[in-house]
Short mmCIF file of C-alpha atoms in Angstrom, two decimals:
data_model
loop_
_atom_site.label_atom_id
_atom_site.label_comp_id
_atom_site.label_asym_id
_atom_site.label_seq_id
_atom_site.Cartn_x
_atom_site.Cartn_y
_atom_site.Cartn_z
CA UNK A 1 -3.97 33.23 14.62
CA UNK A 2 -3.76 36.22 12.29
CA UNK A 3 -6.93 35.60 10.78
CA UNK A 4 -9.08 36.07 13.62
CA UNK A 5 -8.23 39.30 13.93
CA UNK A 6 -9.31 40.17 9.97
CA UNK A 7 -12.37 42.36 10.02
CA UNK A 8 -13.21 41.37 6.48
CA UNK A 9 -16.47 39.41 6.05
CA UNK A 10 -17.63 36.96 4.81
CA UNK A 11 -15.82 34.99 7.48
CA UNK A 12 -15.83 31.18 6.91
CA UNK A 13 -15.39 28.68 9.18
CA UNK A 14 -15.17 24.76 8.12
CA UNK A 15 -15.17 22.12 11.01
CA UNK A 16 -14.75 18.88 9.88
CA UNK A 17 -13.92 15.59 11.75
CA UNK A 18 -11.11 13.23 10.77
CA UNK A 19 -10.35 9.98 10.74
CA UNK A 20 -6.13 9.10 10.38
CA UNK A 21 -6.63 5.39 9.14
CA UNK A 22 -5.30 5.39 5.85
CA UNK A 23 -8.13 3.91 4.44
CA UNK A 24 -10.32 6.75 5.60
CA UNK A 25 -8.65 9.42 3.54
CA UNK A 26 -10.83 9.71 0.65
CA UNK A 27 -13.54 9.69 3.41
CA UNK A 28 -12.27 12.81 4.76
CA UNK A 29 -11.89 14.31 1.61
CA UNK A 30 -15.48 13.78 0.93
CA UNK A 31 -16.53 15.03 3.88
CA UNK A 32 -14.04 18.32 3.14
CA UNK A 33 -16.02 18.90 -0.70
CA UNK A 34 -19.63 18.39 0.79
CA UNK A 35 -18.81 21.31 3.27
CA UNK A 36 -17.13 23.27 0.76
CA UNK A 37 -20.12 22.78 -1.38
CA UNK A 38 -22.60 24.18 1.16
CA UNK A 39 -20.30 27.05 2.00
CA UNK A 40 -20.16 27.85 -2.10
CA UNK A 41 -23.89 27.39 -2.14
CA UNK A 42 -24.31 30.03 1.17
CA UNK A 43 -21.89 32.67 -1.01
CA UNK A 44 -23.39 32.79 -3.61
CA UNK A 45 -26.99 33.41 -2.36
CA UNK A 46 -25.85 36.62 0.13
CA UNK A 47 -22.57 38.02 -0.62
CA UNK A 48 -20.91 39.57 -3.87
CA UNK A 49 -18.31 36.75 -5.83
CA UNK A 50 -15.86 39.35 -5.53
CA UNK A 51 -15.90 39.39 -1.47
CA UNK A 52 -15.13 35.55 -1.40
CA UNK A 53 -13.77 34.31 -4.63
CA UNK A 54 -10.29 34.24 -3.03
CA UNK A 55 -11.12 32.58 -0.44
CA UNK A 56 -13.24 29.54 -2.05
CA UNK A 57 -9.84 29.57 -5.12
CA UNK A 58 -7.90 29.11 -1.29
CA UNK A 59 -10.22 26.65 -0.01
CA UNK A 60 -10.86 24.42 -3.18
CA UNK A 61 -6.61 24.45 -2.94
CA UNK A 62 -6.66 22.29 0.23
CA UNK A 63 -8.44 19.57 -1.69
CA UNK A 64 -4.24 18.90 -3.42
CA UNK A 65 -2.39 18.71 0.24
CA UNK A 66 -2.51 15.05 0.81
CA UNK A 67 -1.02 15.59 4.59
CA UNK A 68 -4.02 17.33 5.44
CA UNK A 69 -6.39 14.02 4.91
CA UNK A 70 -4.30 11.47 6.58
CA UNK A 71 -3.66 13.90 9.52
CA UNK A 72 -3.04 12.07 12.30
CA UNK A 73 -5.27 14.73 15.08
CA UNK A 74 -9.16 14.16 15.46
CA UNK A 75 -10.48 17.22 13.62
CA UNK A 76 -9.49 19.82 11.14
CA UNK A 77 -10.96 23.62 11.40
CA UNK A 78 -10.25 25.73 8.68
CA UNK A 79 -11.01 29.98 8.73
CA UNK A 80 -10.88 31.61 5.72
CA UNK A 81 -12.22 35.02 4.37
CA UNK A 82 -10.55 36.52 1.41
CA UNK A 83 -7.53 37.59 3.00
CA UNK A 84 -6.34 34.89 4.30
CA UNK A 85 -6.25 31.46 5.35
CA UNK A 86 -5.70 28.93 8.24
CA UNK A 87 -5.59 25.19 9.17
CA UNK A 88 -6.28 24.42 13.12
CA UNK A 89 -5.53 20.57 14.00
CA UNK A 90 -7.41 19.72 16.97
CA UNK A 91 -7.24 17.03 20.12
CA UNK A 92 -11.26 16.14 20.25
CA UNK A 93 -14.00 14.97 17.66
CA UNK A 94 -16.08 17.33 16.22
CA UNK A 95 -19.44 17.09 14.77
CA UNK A 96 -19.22 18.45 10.47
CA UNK A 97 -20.17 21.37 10.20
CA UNK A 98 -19.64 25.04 7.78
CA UNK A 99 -20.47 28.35 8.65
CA UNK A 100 -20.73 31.73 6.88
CA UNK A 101 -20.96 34.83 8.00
CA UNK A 102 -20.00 37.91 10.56
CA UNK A 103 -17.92 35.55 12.58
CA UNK A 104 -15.74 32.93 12.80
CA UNK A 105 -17.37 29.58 15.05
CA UNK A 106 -13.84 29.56 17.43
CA UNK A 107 -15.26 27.57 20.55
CA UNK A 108 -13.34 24.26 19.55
CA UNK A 109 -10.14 26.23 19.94
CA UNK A 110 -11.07 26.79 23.61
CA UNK A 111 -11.71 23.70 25.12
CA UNK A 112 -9.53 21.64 27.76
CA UNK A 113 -8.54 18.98 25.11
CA UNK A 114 -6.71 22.12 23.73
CA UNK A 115 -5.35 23.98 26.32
CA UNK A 116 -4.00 20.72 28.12
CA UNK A 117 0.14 20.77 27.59
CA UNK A 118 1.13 17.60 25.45
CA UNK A 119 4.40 16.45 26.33
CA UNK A 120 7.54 15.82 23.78
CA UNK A 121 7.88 12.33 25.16
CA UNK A 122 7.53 9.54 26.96
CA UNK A 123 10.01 7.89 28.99
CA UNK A 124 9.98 4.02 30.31
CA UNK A 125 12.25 3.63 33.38
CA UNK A 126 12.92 0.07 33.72
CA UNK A 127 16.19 -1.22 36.03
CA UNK A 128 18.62 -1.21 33.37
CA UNK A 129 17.42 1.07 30.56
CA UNK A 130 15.01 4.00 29.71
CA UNK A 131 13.45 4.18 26.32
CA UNK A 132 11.91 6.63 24.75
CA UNK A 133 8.70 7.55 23.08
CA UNK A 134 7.61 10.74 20.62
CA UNK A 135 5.03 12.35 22.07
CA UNK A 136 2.55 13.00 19.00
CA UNK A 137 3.16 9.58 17.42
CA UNK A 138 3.98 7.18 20.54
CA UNK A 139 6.34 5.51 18.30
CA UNK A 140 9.64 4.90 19.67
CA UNK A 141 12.90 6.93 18.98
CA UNK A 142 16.32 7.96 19.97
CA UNK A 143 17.31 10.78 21.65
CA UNK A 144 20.33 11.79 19.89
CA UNK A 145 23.42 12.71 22.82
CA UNK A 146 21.53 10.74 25.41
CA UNK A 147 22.42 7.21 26.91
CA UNK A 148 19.28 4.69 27.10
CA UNK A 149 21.39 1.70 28.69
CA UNK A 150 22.69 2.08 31.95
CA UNK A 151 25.61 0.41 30.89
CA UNK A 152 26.45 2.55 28.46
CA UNK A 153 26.26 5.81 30.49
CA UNK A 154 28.49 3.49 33.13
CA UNK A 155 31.44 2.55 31.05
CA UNK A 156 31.58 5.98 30.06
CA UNK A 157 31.45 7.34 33.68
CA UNK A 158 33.90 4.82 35.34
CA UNK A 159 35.95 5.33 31.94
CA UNK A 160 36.30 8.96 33.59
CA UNK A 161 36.08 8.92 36.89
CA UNK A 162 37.28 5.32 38.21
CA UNK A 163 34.88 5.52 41.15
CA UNK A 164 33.05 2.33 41.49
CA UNK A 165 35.07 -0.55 39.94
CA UNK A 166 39.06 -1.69 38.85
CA UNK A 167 39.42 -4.05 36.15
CA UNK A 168 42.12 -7.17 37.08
CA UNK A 169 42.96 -9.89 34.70
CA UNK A 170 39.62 -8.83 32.62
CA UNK A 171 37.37 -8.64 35.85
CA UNK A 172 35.71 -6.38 36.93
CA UNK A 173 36.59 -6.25 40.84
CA UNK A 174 33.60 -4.62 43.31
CA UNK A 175 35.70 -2.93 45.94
CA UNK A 176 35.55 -2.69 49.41
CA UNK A 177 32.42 -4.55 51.27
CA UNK A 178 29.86 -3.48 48.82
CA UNK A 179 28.16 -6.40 47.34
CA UNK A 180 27.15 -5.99 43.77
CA UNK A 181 23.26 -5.19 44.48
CA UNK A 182 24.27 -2.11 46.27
CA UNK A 183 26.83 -1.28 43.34
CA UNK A 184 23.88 -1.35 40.91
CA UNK A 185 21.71 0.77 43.11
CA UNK A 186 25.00 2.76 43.50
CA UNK A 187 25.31 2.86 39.52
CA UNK A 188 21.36 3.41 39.34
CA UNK A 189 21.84 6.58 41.68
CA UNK A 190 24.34 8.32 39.43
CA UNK A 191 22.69 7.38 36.09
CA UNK A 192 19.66 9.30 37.59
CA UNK A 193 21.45 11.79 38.43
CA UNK A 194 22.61 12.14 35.05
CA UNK A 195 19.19 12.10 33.85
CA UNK A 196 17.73 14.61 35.41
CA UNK A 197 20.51 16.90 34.30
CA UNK A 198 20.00 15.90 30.39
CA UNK A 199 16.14 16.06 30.86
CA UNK A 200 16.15 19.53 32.67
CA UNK A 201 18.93 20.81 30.16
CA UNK A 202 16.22 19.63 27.42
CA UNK A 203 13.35 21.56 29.08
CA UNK A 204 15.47 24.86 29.13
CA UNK A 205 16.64 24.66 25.65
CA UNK A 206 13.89 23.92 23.81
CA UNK A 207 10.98 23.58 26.53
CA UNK A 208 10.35 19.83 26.16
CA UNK A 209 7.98 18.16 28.71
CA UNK A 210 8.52 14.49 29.48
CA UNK A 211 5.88 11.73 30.39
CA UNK A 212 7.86 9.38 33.01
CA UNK A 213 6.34 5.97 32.92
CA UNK A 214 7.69 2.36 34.53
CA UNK A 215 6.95 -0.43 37.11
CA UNK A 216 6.36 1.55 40.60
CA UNK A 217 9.53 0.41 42.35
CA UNK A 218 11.82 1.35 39.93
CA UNK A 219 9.84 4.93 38.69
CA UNK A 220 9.65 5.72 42.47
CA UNK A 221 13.07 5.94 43.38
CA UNK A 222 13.54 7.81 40.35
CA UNK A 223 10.49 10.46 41.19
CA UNK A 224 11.65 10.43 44.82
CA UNK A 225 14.30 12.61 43.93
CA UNK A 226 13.39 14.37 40.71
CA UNK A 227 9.56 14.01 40.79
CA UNK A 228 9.12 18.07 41.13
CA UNK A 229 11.07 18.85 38.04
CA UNK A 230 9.89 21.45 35.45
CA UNK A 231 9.99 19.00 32.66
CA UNK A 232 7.20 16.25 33.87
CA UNK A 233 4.17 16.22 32.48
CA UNK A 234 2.39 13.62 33.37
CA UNK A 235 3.57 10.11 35.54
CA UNK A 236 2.30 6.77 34.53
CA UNK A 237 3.06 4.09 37.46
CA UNK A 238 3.10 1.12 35.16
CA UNK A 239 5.34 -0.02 32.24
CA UNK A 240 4.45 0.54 28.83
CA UNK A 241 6.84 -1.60 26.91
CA UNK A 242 4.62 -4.67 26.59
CA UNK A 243 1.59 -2.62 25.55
CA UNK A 244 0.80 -2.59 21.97
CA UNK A 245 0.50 0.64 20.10
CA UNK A 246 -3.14 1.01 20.38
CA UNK A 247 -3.18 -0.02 23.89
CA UNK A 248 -0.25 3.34 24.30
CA UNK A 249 -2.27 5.13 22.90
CA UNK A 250 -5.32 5.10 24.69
CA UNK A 251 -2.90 5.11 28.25
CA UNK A 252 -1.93 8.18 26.99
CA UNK A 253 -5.33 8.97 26.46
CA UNK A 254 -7.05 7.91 29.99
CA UNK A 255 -4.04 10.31 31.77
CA UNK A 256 -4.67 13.15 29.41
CA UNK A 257 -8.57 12.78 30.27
CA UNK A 258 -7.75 12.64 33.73
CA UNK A 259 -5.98 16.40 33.58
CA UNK A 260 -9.24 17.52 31.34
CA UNK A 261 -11.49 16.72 34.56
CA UNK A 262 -9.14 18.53 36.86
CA UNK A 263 -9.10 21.42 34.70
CA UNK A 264 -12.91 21.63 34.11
CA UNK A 265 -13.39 21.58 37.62
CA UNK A 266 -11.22 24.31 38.22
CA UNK A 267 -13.37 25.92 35.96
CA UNK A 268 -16.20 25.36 37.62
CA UNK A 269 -15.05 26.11 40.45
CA UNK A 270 -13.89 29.84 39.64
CA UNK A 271 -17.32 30.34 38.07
CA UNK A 272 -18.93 29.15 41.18
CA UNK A 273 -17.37 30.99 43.25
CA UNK A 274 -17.93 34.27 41.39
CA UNK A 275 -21.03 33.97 41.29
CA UNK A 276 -21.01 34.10 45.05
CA UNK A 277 -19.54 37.15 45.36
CA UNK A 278 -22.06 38.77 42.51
CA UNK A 279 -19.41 39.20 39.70
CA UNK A 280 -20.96 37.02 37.18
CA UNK A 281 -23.10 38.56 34.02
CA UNK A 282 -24.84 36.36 32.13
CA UNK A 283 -27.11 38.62 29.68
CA UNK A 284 -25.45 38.62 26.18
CA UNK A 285 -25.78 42.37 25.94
CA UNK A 286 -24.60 43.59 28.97
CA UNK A 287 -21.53 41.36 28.72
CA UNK A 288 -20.80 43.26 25.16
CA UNK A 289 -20.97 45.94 27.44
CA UNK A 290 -18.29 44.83 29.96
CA UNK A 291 -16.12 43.59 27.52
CA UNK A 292 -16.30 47.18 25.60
CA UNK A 293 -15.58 48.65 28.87
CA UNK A 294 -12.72 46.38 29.60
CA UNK A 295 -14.57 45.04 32.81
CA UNK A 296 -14.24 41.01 31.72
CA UNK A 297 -11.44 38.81 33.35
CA UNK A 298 -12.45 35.88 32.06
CA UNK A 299 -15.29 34.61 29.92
CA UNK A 300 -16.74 31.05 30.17
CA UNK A 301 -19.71 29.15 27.96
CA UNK A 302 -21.26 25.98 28.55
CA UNK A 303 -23.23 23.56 26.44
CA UNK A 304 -23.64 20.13 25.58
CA UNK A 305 -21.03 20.02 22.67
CA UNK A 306 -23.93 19.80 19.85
CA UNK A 307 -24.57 23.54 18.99
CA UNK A 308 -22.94 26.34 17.66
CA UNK A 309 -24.40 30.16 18.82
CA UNK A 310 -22.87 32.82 16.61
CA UNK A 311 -23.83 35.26 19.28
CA UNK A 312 -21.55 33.22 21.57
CA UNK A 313 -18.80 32.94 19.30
CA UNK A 314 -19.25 36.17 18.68
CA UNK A 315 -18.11 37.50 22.08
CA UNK A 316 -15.51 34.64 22.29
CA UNK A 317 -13.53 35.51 19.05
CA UNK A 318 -13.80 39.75 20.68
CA UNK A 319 -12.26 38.18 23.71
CA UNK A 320 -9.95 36.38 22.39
CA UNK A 321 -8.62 39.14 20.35
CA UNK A 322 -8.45 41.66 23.37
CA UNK A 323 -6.10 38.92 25.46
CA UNK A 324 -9.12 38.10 27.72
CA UNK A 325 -9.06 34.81 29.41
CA UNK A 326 -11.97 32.74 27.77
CA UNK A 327 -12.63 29.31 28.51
CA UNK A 328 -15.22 26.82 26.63
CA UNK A 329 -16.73 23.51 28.50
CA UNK A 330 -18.96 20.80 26.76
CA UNK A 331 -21.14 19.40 30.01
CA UNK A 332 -23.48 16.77 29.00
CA UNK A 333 -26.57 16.28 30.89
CA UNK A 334 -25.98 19.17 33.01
CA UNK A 335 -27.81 22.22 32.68
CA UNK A 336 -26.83 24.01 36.20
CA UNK A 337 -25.05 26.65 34.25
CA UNK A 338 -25.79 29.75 32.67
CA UNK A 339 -24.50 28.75 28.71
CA UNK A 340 -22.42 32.48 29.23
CA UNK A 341 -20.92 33.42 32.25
CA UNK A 342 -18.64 36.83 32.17
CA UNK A 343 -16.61 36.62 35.26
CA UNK A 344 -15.87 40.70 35.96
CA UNK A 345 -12.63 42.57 38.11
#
């Protein structure tokens, strides 16, 4: 974002938490004013009208885009100074809060909930069909070029290639010895092939990532073959199609979560182990230092998801704007980490 990169103060930040049932919106619109309020109130008392007046016209603007209120994401953070302006939806629930001052509070942009990949879709394999699911809403749609019945894709392959059956007197006719299970798993075989090929094709072209989902003896032989392919992002071993929305949703959810513990203990991990070979700073100072001197690989903090240190986001936002790996974990009930941990070359 553009914005972080502005040197010109006073830098707000605005983190507010939604809630997408409709009924909520006014709620959230509330909540927005309140904050705005307070940050209006802060402006006035330590900076000059003319070093923020812009940016409160910009912000008191938002209160008109409807979209914004019934967003469908968990939180809203909004940075504005009075240069510029910018709307961050995020993955996780926030806590309300407005800050103003010599930085922008940018440790909600770097936790796992936002650096986990979301995929385009999700795909049900059953025995005789696929169907598809949009990614952000879990709602079901069509993929436009792509065949969702078996059947389809099969009348349109034998219509070509007259490889697995002859039509005789308005039969259809299963030749040679093969009895009509194996001609299905035959049929299933080549539809699979086929998509893989539109699925990778889609992951090339435009970079979508696929959730595969289905009843574990059909989605195995499909993931037996094509399991390693670039587009999956995620496998669910049950079918989906006689959940409810809600109940999607929060399966979704649960295999999301489960990729936020893996990556937090890879995290953890990495700290851990530099720390073991001494290349861990913790002091505040002397990690301003190292990341003046270009010494920082990678910064992580640690807390319990409840405050906000300026000093903290301080160094984040100056890492984040010199392309330096930087990495924020909410740990509750655990205190067996320094809150800063500089990881050095």
């Amino acid at each position: 974002m553009k914005i972080l990169t502005s040197d010109v103060e006073p830098k707000i930040s605005i983190i507010l938490p939604i809630h997408p049932e409709t009924p909520q919106a006014e709620s959230n619109l509330l909540a927005y004013k309140n904050l705005l309020k307070d940050v209006k109130k802060d402006l006035e008392l330590n900076y000059p009208r003319r070093e923020w007046d812009s940016a409160v016209e910009n912000l008191e603007a938002l209160i008109l885009d409807r979209s914004l209120w019934n967003s469908s994401q968990k939180a809203l953070i909004i940075y504005a100074n009075n240069e510029a302006i910018e709307v961050c939806q995020m993955n996780h629930t926030v806590l309300a809060k407005e800050h103003v001052g010599s930085t922008f509070l940018v440790q909600d942009l770097l936790l796992p909930e936002e650096s986990i990949s979301k995929a385009d879709y999700l795909i049900n394999i059953s025995r005789d069909r696929i169907n598809v699911f949009a990614g952000d809403s879990l709602r079901e749609v069509e993929l436009e070029g792509i065949y969702t019945k078996f059947s389809d894709y099969y009348d349109d392959f034998d219509a070509n290639s007259n490889l697995n059956s002859g039509s005789y007197g308005g039969g259809v006719n299963y030749h040679g010895h093969r009895t009509k299970s194996e001609e299905q798993q035959k049929d299933q075989v080549i539809y699979y092939q086929y998509l893989d090929k539109e699925l990778s094709k889609m992951h090339q072209e435009r970079g979508d990532t696929f959730i595969l989902a289905g009843l574990p003896e059909v989605l195995d032989v499909y993931l037996n073959s094509y399991g390693n392919g670039n587009y999956v992002n995620g496998v669910i071993h049950s079918s989906v199609m006689n959940l409810s929305h809600a109940e999607l949703v929060q399966r979704v959810a649960e295999l999301y979560s489960l990729e936020k513990v893996a990556d937090v203990e890879k995290v953890k991990h990495t700290v851990e182990v530099a720390n073991q070979n001494n290349r861990v700073v913790n002091d505040l100072n002397t990690i301003e230092i190292a990341l003046d001197n270009q010494d920082v690989k990678s910064l992580v903090s640690f807390n319990d998801g409840s405050s906000y240190s300026v000093d903290h986001n301080r160094l984040l936002l100056k890492s984040l704007i010199n392309k330096i790996n930087c990495r924020v974990l909410y740990l509750q009930n655990d205190n067996s980490y320094p809150s800063m941990n500089a990881i050095l070359y």
